[in-house]
Amino acid sequence: MKKKAVAAASPVPVRHVVWLSWKLVFFFSFALFFYALLLLHFSPEISPPTNYLSRARLRSRIPRYNNFNGTPKIAFLFLSRFNLPLDFLWGSFFENADTANFSIYIHSAPGFVFDESTSRSHFFYNRQLTDSIQVSWGESSMIEAERLLLSNALEDPANQRFVLLSESCVPLYNFSYIYRYLMASPRSFVDSFVDSFLDLKDGRYHPKMSPVVPRNKWRKGSQWISLIRSHAEVVVDDEVVLPVFKKFCKRRPPVDTSKGRLNIKLQKQHNCIPDEHYVPTLFAMSGLEGEIERRSLTYTLWNQSATKMDNKAWHPVTFNYADVSPKRLKEIKDINHIYYESESRTEWCRVNSTSVACFLFTRKFSRGAALRLLSEGVVAPFDTSSLLGNSS
């Protein structure tokens, strides 16, 4: 019995224990590796977000100022290629405003500086972003520039309204009216609608955007938006929808005969016009459509020569001096509803249940048209003769 007990208690050689341990480590490592491969193989290319809006807010990189008690400001966000050709009009507009009620941010070409040599209004001096990027029409860089403007403006807690404007936009009213209009509304103004005809014809929605961007959340609208602060934060915080646009929205270049068969590949790129779809689609996905006025505050006249079947010829009309008579301006300012044919929806323009004019701004204005707007005293009293020596 003693011999058997001694024999049973004899230790296992150390090398056997080490060998067995390495064998187990190798086995479990291989099992984990194989499991990871299975997940990558069978999972969709991009996983759908769950409770997207709350996730975005948890990730926020912007400090929250939910209890701001000071004077609220409007952040005017100018998206420009280089300078602001209508700066003289905007200078007069801001001249009649309290500087405590507004701030200005400009996204221009990288390295472009607004100073005495590049701007006729001191309001724009050094208001350019220092982190601007090169923007190409039809590419996601356009919406990245918009997000940069919003991100910079959100750093000031006093900014409570955010208005995106192009270099050819002009105000239709004086500052006081626009300030009261925007501050009176607790909603953002985002043009947003479903355009099934255009999507079917141009194929703007890419099936591979699913499941992150479902087809039933795909929206179209004007790029020119006006946001309340919480909605601006949603746009800046987005890390889910933007990557999908960047991946699947590529500008389709014109055919270049010198590239031969490469043209076939280039023409297959998906041209979804990101700036017309990103924000309204993001808000539809975030469940925010009930919190917005689904219309833009910026009036755009599209050319009348293009038919519905010839939408590639559509482009915004440029207003020249002769096009902005007092009668024409009154017609624009008297518009009180917008009809969306694709949805059979009439959007009546209201602020807090009060009927209001639909548009505060309009585009595209030439320099001559802007001069006439000033001479008519629409924006503010102004002596246009002071600009005659600066014609360009």
CSV table of C-alpha atoms in Angstrom, one decimal:
chain,number,residue,atom,x,y,z
A,1,MET,CA,0.0,0.0,0.0
A,2,LYS,CA,2.8,2.4,0.8
A,3,LYS,CA,4.5,1.7,-2.5
A,4,LYS,CA,1.3,2.3,-4.4
A,5,ALA,CA,0.7,5.6,-2.5
A,6,VAL,CA,4.3,6.8,-3.2
A,7,ALA,CA,3.9,5.8,-6.9
A,8,ALA,CA,0.6,7.8,-7.1
A,9,ALA,CA,2.1,10.9,-5.6
A,10,SER,CA,5.2,11.1,-7.9
A,11,PRO,CA,5.4,14.5,-9.8
A,12,VAL,CA,4.8,14.9,-13.5
A,13,PRO,CA,8.0,16.1,-15.3
A,14,VAL,CA,8.1,19.9,-15.7
A,15,ARG,CA,8.7,19.7,-19.4
A,16,HIS,CA,5.5,17.8,-19.9
A,17,VAL,CA,3.5,20.6,-18.0
A,18,VAL,CA,5.2,23.3,-20.1
A,19,TRP,CA,4.5,21.4,-23.3
A,20,LEU,CA,0.8,20.8,-22.4
A,21,SER,CA,0.4,24.5,-21.5
A,22,TRP,CA,1.8,25.7,-24.9
A,23,LYS,CA,-0.5,23.2,-26.6
A,24,LEU,CA,-3.5,24.7,-24.9
A,25,VAL,CA,-2.5,28.3,-25.6
A,26,PHE,CA,-2.0,27.4,-29.3
A,27,PHE,CA,-5.3,25.6,-29.5
A,28,PHE,CA,-7.3,28.5,-27.9
A,29,SER,CA,-5.4,31.1,-30.0
A,30,PHE,CA,-6.2,29.2,-33.2
A,31,ALA,CA,-9.9,28.9,-32.1
A,32,LEU,CA,-10.2,32.7,-31.5
A,33,PHE,CA,-8.5,33.5,-34.8
A,34,PHE,CA,-10.9,31.2,-36.7
A,35,TYR,CA,-13.9,32.7,-34.9
A,36,ALA,CA,-12.8,36.2,-35.9
A,37,LEU,CA,-12.4,35.1,-39.5
A,38,LEU,CA,-16.0,33.7,-39.4
A,39,LEU,CA,-17.3,37.0,-38.1
A,40,LEU,CA,-15.6,39.1,-40.8
A,41,HIS,CA,-16.8,36.7,-43.5
A,42,PHE,CA,-20.5,36.6,-42.5
A,43,SER,CA,-21.0,40.1,-41.1
A,44,PRO,CA,-22.2,42.8,-43.5
A,45,GLU,CA,-19.6,45.2,-45.0
A,46,ILE,CA,-20.7,47.9,-42.7
A,47,SER,CA,-22.6,47.1,-39.5
A,48,PRO,CA,-25.9,49.0,-39.0
A,49,PRO,CA,-25.9,51.5,-36.1
A,50,THR,CA,-28.2,50.8,-33.2
A,51,ASN,CA,-29.8,53.8,-31.5
A,52,TYR,CA,-27.7,56.0,-33.8
A,53,LEU,CA,-28.5,59.4,-32.3
A,54,SER,CA,-27.7,58.5,-28.7
A,55,ARG,CA,-24.4,56.9,-29.8
A,56,ALA,CA,-23.4,60.0,-31.7
A,57,ARG,CA,-24.1,62.2,-28.6
A,58,LEU,CA,-22.1,59.9,-26.4
A,59,ARG,CA,-19.1,60.3,-28.8
A,60,SER,CA,-19.4,64.0,-29.0
A,61,ARG,CA,-16.2,66.0,-29.3
A,62,ILE,CA,-18.0,69.3,-28.8
A,63,PRO,CA,-18.3,70.7,-25.2
A,64,ARG,CA,-22.0,71.0,-24.2
A,65,TYR,CA,-23.4,74.4,-23.2
A,66,ASN,CA,-27.0,73.4,-22.5
A,67,ASN,CA,-27.5,76.2,-19.9
A,68,PHE,CA,-26.2,79.2,-21.8
A,69,ASN,CA,-27.8,82.3,-20.5
A,70,GLY,CA,-26.2,85.1,-22.4
A,71,THR,CA,-27.2,86.9,-25.6
A,72,PRO,CA,-27.7,84.3,-28.3
A,73,LYS,CA,-25.8,84.8,-31.6
A,74,ILE,CA,-26.4,83.7,-35.2
A,75,ALA,CA,-23.3,82.1,-36.7
A,76,PHE,CA,-23.1,83.1,-40.4
A,77,LEU,CA,-21.1,80.3,-42.2
A,78,PHE,CA,-19.8,81.3,-45.6
A,79,LEU,CA,-18.7,78.5,-48.0
A,80,SER,CA,-16.5,80.2,-50.6
A,81,ARG,CA,-14.0,79.3,-53.2
A,82,PHE,CA,-11.7,82.2,-52.5
A,83,ASN,CA,-12.9,85.7,-51.6
A,84,LEU,CA,-16.5,86.9,-51.0
A,85,PRO,CA,-17.5,88.9,-54.1
A,86,LEU,CA,-20.5,90.3,-52.4
A,87,ASP,CA,-18.7,91.4,-49.2
A,88,PHE,CA,-19.7,95.0,-49.7
A,89,LEU,CA,-23.4,94.1,-49.4
A,90,TRP,CA,-22.9,91.9,-46.3
A,91,GLY,CA,-20.7,94.6,-44.8
A,92,SER,CA,-23.6,97.0,-45.0
A,93,PHE,CA,-25.9,94.3,-43.6
A,94,PHE,CA,-23.7,93.7,-40.5
A,95,GLU,CA,-23.0,97.4,-40.1
A,96,ASN,CA,-26.6,97.8,-38.9
A,97,ALA,CA,-26.4,95.0,-36.4
A,98,ASP,CA,-25.2,94.7,-32.8
A,99,THR,CA,-21.9,92.8,-32.9
A,100,ALA,CA,-23.0,90.8,-29.8
A,101,ASN,CA,-25.7,89.2,-31.9
A,102,PHE,CA,-23.7,87.5,-34.7
A,103,SER,CA,-20.4,85.8,-35.6
A,104,ILE,CA,-18.8,85.1,-38.9
A,105,TYR,CA,-16.9,82.0,-40.2
A,106,ILE,CA,-15.5,81.5,-43.7
A,107,HIS,CA,-14.3,78.3,-45.3
A,108,SER,CA,-12.2,79.3,-48.3
A,109,ALA,CA,-9.3,77.8,-50.2
A,110,PRO,CA,-6.4,76.7,-47.8
A,111,GLY,CA,-4.1,79.6,-47.2
A,112,PHE,CA,-6.4,82.3,-48.4
A,113,VAL,CA,-6.5,85.2,-45.9
A,114,PHE,CA,-9.2,87.8,-45.5
A,115,ASP,CA,-7.6,91.2,-44.9
A,116,GLU,CA,-7.6,94.7,-46.2
A,117,SER,CA,-6.2,93.5,-49.6
A,118,THR,CA,-8.8,90.8,-50.1
A,119,SER,CA,-12.0,92.1,-48.6
A,120,ARG,CA,-13.9,95.4,-48.7
A,121,SER,CA,-15.5,94.8,-45.3
A,122,HIS,CA,-13.7,94.7,-41.9
A,123,PHE,CA,-16.2,92.2,-40.7
A,124,PHE,CA,-14.5,89.5,-42.7
A,125,TYR,CA,-10.9,90.2,-41.7
A,126,ASN,CA,-9.3,87.1,-40.3
A,127,ARG,CA,-12.6,85.2,-40.2
A,128,GLN,CA,-11.3,82.4,-42.4
A,129,LEU,CA,-10.8,78.9,-40.9
A,130,THR,CA,-7.2,77.9,-40.3
A,131,ASP,CA,-8.1,74.2,-40.9
A,132,SER,CA,-9.9,74.6,-44.3
A,133,ILE,CA,-9.5,71.9,-47.0
A,134,GLN,CA,-9.6,71.8,-50.8
A,135,VAL,CA,-13.2,71.4,-51.9
A,136,SER,CA,-14.4,69.8,-55.1
A,137,TRP,CA,-17.9,70.0,-56.4
A,138,GLY,CA,-19.7,66.7,-56.3
A,139,GLU,CA,-17.3,65.2,-53.8
A,140,SER,CA,-17.7,64.5,-50.0
A,141,SER,CA,-15.2,67.3,-49.4
A,142,MET,CA,-18.1,69.7,-49.7
A,143,ILE,CA,-19.9,68.3,-46.7
A,144,GLU,CA,-16.6,68.0,-44.8
A,145,ALA,CA,-16.1,71.8,-45.3
A,146,GLU,CA,-19.6,72.4,-43.9
A,147,ARG,CA,-18.8,70.2,-40.9
A,148,LEU,CA,-15.6,72.2,-40.3
A,149,LEU,CA,-17.6,75.5,-40.3
A,150,LEU,CA,-20.1,74.0,-37.8
A,151,SER,CA,-17.3,72.6,-35.6
A,152,ASN,CA,-15.5,75.9,-35.4
A,153,ALA,CA,-18.7,77.8,-34.7
A,154,LEU,CA,-19.8,75.4,-32.0
A,155,GLU,CA,-16.7,76.4,-30.0
A,156,ASP,CA,-18.5,79.6,-29.1
A,157,PRO,CA,-21.3,78.8,-26.6
A,158,ALA,CA,-23.1,82.0,-27.6
A,159,ASN,CA,-23.7,80.7,-31.1
A,160,GLN,CA,-27.2,79.3,-31.0
A,161,ARG,CA,-28.2,79.4,-34.7
A,162,PHE,CA,-26.1,78.4,-37.6
A,163,VAL,CA,-26.8,79.6,-41.2
A,164,LEU,CA,-24.9,78.1,-44.1
A,165,LEU,CA,-24.4,80.5,-47.0
A,166,SER,CA,-22.7,80.5,-50.4
A,167,GLU,CA,-20.5,83.3,-51.8
A,168,SER,CA,-23.4,84.3,-54.0
A,169,CYS,CA,-26.1,84.5,-51.3
A,170,VAL,CA,-27.7,87.7,-50.2
A,171,PRO,CA,-30.1,88.6,-47.4
A,172,LEU,CA,-33.7,89.7,-48.4
A,173,TYR,CA,-34.3,91.6,-45.1
A,174,ASN,CA,-32.3,93.6,-42.6
A,175,PHE,CA,-30.4,92.0,-39.8
A,176,SER,CA,-33.1,92.8,-37.2
A,177,TYR,CA,-35.8,90.9,-39.1
A,178,ILE,CA,-33.6,87.9,-39.8
A,179,TYR,CA,-32.5,87.7,-36.1
A,180,ARG,CA,-36.0,87.8,-34.8
A,181,TYR,CA,-37.2,85.2,-37.3
A,182,LEU,CA,-34.5,82.7,-36.5
A,183,MET,CA,-34.5,83.2,-32.7
A,184,ALA,CA,-38.3,82.9,-32.6
A,185,SER,CA,-38.2,79.3,-34.0
A,186,PRO,CA,-37.0,76.4,-31.9
A,187,ARG,CA,-36.5,74.3,-35.1
A,188,SER,CA,-33.9,73.9,-37.7
A,189,PHE,CA,-34.7,74.6,-41.4
A,190,VAL,CA,-33.6,71.7,-43.5
A,191,ASP,CA,-35.0,71.1,-47.0
A,192,SER,CA,-35.8,67.4,-47.0
A,193,PHE,CA,-37.9,65.3,-49.4
A,194,VAL,CA,-38.0,61.9,-51.2
A,195,ASP,CA,-37.4,62.2,-54.9
A,196,SER,CA,-38.0,58.7,-56.3
A,197,PHE,CA,-38.0,59.8,-59.9
A,198,LEU,CA,-34.6,61.4,-59.7
A,199,ASP,CA,-33.1,58.6,-57.7
A,200,LEU,CA,-34.4,56.0,-60.2
A,201,LYS,CA,-33.1,57.9,-63.2
A,202,ASP,CA,-29.7,58.9,-61.8
A,203,GLY,CA,-29.2,56.1,-59.4
A,204,ARG,CA,-27.9,58.4,-56.7
A,205,TYR,CA,-28.7,55.9,-53.9
A,206,HIS,CA,-26.1,53.1,-54.0
A,207,PRO,CA,-27.4,49.7,-52.7
A,208,LYS,CA,-24.1,49.2,-50.9
A,209,MET,CA,-24.9,52.1,-48.6
A,210,SER,CA,-27.3,49.7,-46.9
A,211,PRO,CA,-27.6,48.7,-44.1
A,212,VAL,CA,-26.1,51.9,-42.6
A,213,VAL,CA,-28.2,54.2,-44.9
A,214,PRO,CA,-31.4,52.4,-45.6
A,215,ARG,CA,-33.2,53.3,-48.9
A,216,ASN,CA,-36.3,54.5,-47.0
A,217,LYS,CA,-34.2,57.1,-45.1
A,218,TRP,CA,-32.6,58.5,-48.3
A,219,ARG,CA,-33.5,62.2,-48.6
A,220,LYS,CA,-32.7,65.0,-51.0
A,221,GLY,CA,-32.7,68.8,-50.3
A,222,SER,CA,-31.0,72.1,-50.6
A,223,GLN,CA,-27.5,72.4,-49.3
A,224,TRP,CA,-28.3,75.7,-47.6
A,225,ILE,CA,-29.4,74.9,-44.1
A,226,SER,CA,-30.1,76.7,-40.9
A,227,LEU,CA,-29.6,74.7,-37.7
A,228,ILE,CA,-30.3,75.1,-34.0
A,229,ARG,CA,-27.3,74.2,-31.8
A,230,SER,CA,-28.3,70.7,-30.8
A,231,HIS,CA,-28.8,69.7,-34.5
A,232,ALA,CA,-25.4,71.3,-35.4
A,233,GLU,CA,-23.8,69.0,-32.8
A,234,VAL,CA,-25.5,66.0,-34.5
A,235,VAL,CA,-23.9,66.9,-37.8
A,236,VAL,CA,-20.4,67.4,-36.3
A,237,ASP,CA,-20.6,64.3,-34.1
A,238,ASP,CA,-21.5,62.0,-37.0
A,239,GLU,CA,-19.0,59.2,-37.5
A,240,VAL,CA,-21.3,56.7,-39.1
A,241,VAL,CA,-23.1,58.2,-42.1
A,242,LEU,CA,-20.3,60.4,-43.5
A,243,PRO,CA,-17.9,57.5,-44.0
A,244,VAL,CA,-20.5,55.8,-46.2
A,245,PHE,CA,-20.9,58.9,-48.3
A,246,LYS,CA,-17.1,59.2,-48.7
A,247,LYS,CA,-16.9,55.6,-49.7
A,248,PHE,CA,-19.7,55.4,-52.2
A,249,CYS,CA,-20.1,58.9,-53.6
A,250,LYS,CA,-17.5,59.6,-56.2
A,251,ARG,CA,-17.7,62.4,-58.8
A,252,ARG,CA,-18.1,61.0,-62.3
A,253,PRO,CA,-15.6,62.8,-64.5
A,254,PRO,CA,-16.2,63.8,-68.1
A,255,VAL,CA,-15.2,61.3,-70.7
A,256,ASP,CA,-11.6,61.7,-71.7
A,257,THR,CA,-10.7,60.0,-75.0
A,258,SER,CA,-7.0,59.9,-74.1
A,259,LYS,CA,-7.8,57.5,-71.2
A,260,GLY,CA,-9.2,54.8,-73.5
A,261,ARG,CA,-10.8,51.9,-71.7
A,262,LEU,CA,-10.2,53.5,-68.3
A,263,ASN,CA,-13.2,55.7,-69.1
A,264,ILE,CA,-15.5,52.7,-68.7
A,265,LYS,CA,-14.3,52.2,-65.1
A,266,LEU,CA,-14.5,56.0,-64.3
A,267,GLN,CA,-18.0,56.3,-65.7
A,268,LYS,CA,-19.2,53.6,-63.3
A,269,GLN,CA,-18.3,55.8,-60.3
A,270,HIS,CA,-21.3,56.6,-58.2
A,271,ASN,CA,-22.2,60.3,-58.5
A,272,CYS,CA,-24.7,60.9,-55.6
A,273,ILE,CA,-24.1,64.7,-55.1
A,274,PRO,CA,-23.4,64.4,-51.4
A,275,ASP,CA,-24.2,68.1,-50.4
A,276,GLU,CA,-27.8,67.6,-51.6
A,277,HIS,CA,-28.3,64.4,-49.6
A,278,TYR,CA,-26.1,64.2,-46.5
A,279,VAL,CA,-27.8,66.4,-43.9
A,280,PRO,CA,-31.5,65.5,-44.7
A,281,THR,CA,-30.5,61.8,-44.8
A,282,LEU,CA,-28.6,62.1,-41.5
A,283,PHE,CA,-31.6,63.7,-39.9
A,284,ALA,CA,-34.0,61.2,-41.2
A,285,MET,CA,-31.8,58.4,-39.8
A,286,SER,CA,-31.5,60.2,-36.5
A,287,GLY,CA,-35.3,60.6,-36.1
A,288,LEU,CA,-35.1,64.4,-36.2
A,289,GLU,CA,-37.5,65.1,-39.0
A,290,GLY,CA,-40.2,65.9,-36.5
A,291,GLU,CA,-38.0,68.6,-35.0
A,292,ILE,CA,-37.3,70.5,-38.2
A,293,GLU,CA,-39.0,72.7,-40.8
A,294,ARG,CA,-38.5,70.7,-43.9
A,295,ARG,CA,-37.6,73.7,-46.1
A,296,SER,CA,-34.7,75.9,-46.8
A,297,LEU,CA,-34.6,79.6,-46.0
A,298,THR,CA,-32.6,80.3,-49.1
A,299,TYR,CA,-34.5,80.9,-52.4
A,300,THR,CA,-33.0,79.4,-55.6
A,301,LEU,CA,-34.5,79.8,-59.0
A,302,TRP,CA,-33.7,76.8,-61.3
A,303,ASN,CA,-33.5,77.3,-65.0
A,304,GLN,CA,-36.7,77.0,-66.9
A,305,SER,CA,-35.3,75.5,-70.1
A,306,ALA,CA,-34.6,72.1,-68.7
A,307,THR,CA,-37.4,69.6,-68.6
A,308,LYS,CA,-38.0,67.0,-65.9
A,309,MET,CA,-36.5,64.4,-68.2
A,310,ASP,CA,-33.4,66.5,-68.8
A,311,ASN,CA,-32.4,67.1,-65.2
A,312,LYS,CA,-28.7,67.0,-66.0
A,313,ALA,CA,-29.2,70.5,-67.5
A,314,TRP,CA,-30.7,71.9,-64.3
A,315,HIS,CA,-28.7,74.7,-62.8
A,316,PRO,CA,-29.5,77.7,-60.6
A,317,VAL,CA,-30.2,81.0,-62.4
A,318,THR,CA,-27.9,83.9,-61.7
A,319,PHE,CA,-29.8,87.1,-60.9
A,320,ASN,CA,-28.4,90.2,-62.7
A,321,TYR,CA,-29.2,93.9,-62.2
A,322,ALA,CA,-32.3,93.8,-64.4
A,323,ASP,CA,-33.7,90.7,-62.6
A,324,VAL,CA,-34.0,92.2,-59.2
A,325,SER,CA,-36.6,95.0,-59.6
A,326,PRO,CA,-38.7,95.9,-56.5
A,327,LYS,CA,-41.6,93.9,-58.1
A,328,ARG,CA,-39.4,90.7,-58.5
A,329,LEU,CA,-38.1,91.0,-55.0
A,330,LYS,CA,-41.6,91.4,-53.6
A,331,GLU,CA,-42.7,88.3,-55.5
A,332,ILE,CA,-39.9,86.3,-53.8
A,333,LYS,CA,-40.6,87.7,-50.3
A,334,ASP,CA,-44.3,87.1,-50.7
A,335,ILE,CA,-43.8,83.3,-51.2
A,336,ASN,CA,-45.6,81.7,-48.2
A,337,HIS,CA,-45.6,78.0,-49.1
A,338,ILE,CA,-43.6,75.4,-51.1
A,339,TYR,CA,-45.0,72.5,-53.0
A,340,TYR,CA,-43.0,69.2,-53.1
A,341,GLU,CA,-44.3,67.4,-56.2
A,342,SER,CA,-42.6,64.1,-55.4
A,343,GLU,CA,-44.3,63.8,-52.1
A,344,SER,CA,-47.5,65.7,-53.0
A,345,ARG,CA,-46.7,67.8,-49.9
A,346,THR,CA,-47.3,71.5,-49.4
A,347,GLU,CA,-45.0,73.0,-46.8
A,348,TRP,CA,-46.7,76.1,-45.4
A,349,CYS,CA,-44.1,78.5,-44.0
A,350,ARG,CA,-44.7,79.2,-40.3
A,351,VAL,CA,-42.8,80.0,-37.2
A,352,ASN,CA,-44.6,79.0,-34.0
A,353,SER,CA,-47.9,78.6,-35.9
A,354,THR,CA,-47.6,82.1,-37.3
A,355,SER,CA,-47.5,82.4,-41.1
A,356,VAL,CA,-44.2,84.0,-42.3
A,357,ALA,CA,-42.3,84.5,-45.5
A,358,CYS,CA,-40.6,81.4,-46.6
A,359,PHE,CA,-37.2,82.9,-47.5
A,360,LEU,CA,-34.7,85.1,-45.7
A,361,PHE,CA,-31.9,84.7,-48.3
A,362,THR,CA,-31.6,84.1,-52.0
A,363,ARG,CA,-28.9,83.1,-54.6
A,364,LYS,CA,-27.2,83.4,-57.0
A,365,PHE,CA,-26.7,87.2,-57.2
A,366,SER,CA,-24.2,89.0,-59.4
A,367,ARG,CA,-22.3,92.0,-58.2
A,368,GLY,CA,-24.7,94.2,-60.2
A,369,ALA,CA,-27.8,92.7,-58.7
A,370,ALA,CA,-26.3,93.1,-55.2
A,371,LEU,CA,-25.6,96.8,-55.9
A,372,ARG,CA,-29.2,97.2,-56.9
A,373,LEU,CA,-30.4,95.5,-53.7
A,374,LEU,CA,-28.4,98.1,-51.7
A,375,SER,CA,-29.6,101.0,-53.8
A,376,GLU,CA,-33.2,100.0,-53.2
A,377,GLY,CA,-32.5,100.0,-49.4
A,378,VAL,CA,-33.6,96.4,-49.0
A,379,VAL,CA,-30.7,95.4,-46.7
A,380,ALA,CA,-29.8,98.8,-45.3
A,381,PRO,CA,-29.4,102.4,-46.3
A,382,PHE,CA,-26.2,102.6,-48.4
A,383,ASP,CA,-24.4,104.9,-50.8
A,384,THR,CA,-23.6,102.7,-53.8
A,385,SER,CA,-21.4,105.5,-55.3
A,386,SER,CA,-18.7,104.5,-52.9
A,387,LEU,CA,-18.2,101.3,-54.8
A,388,LEU,CA,-18.1,102.6,-58.3
A,389,GLY,CA,-14.3,102.9,-58.2
A,390,ASN,CA,-14.0,99.2,-57.2
A,391,SER,CA,-15.8,97.6,-60.2
A,392,SER,CA,-14.5,94.2,-61.3
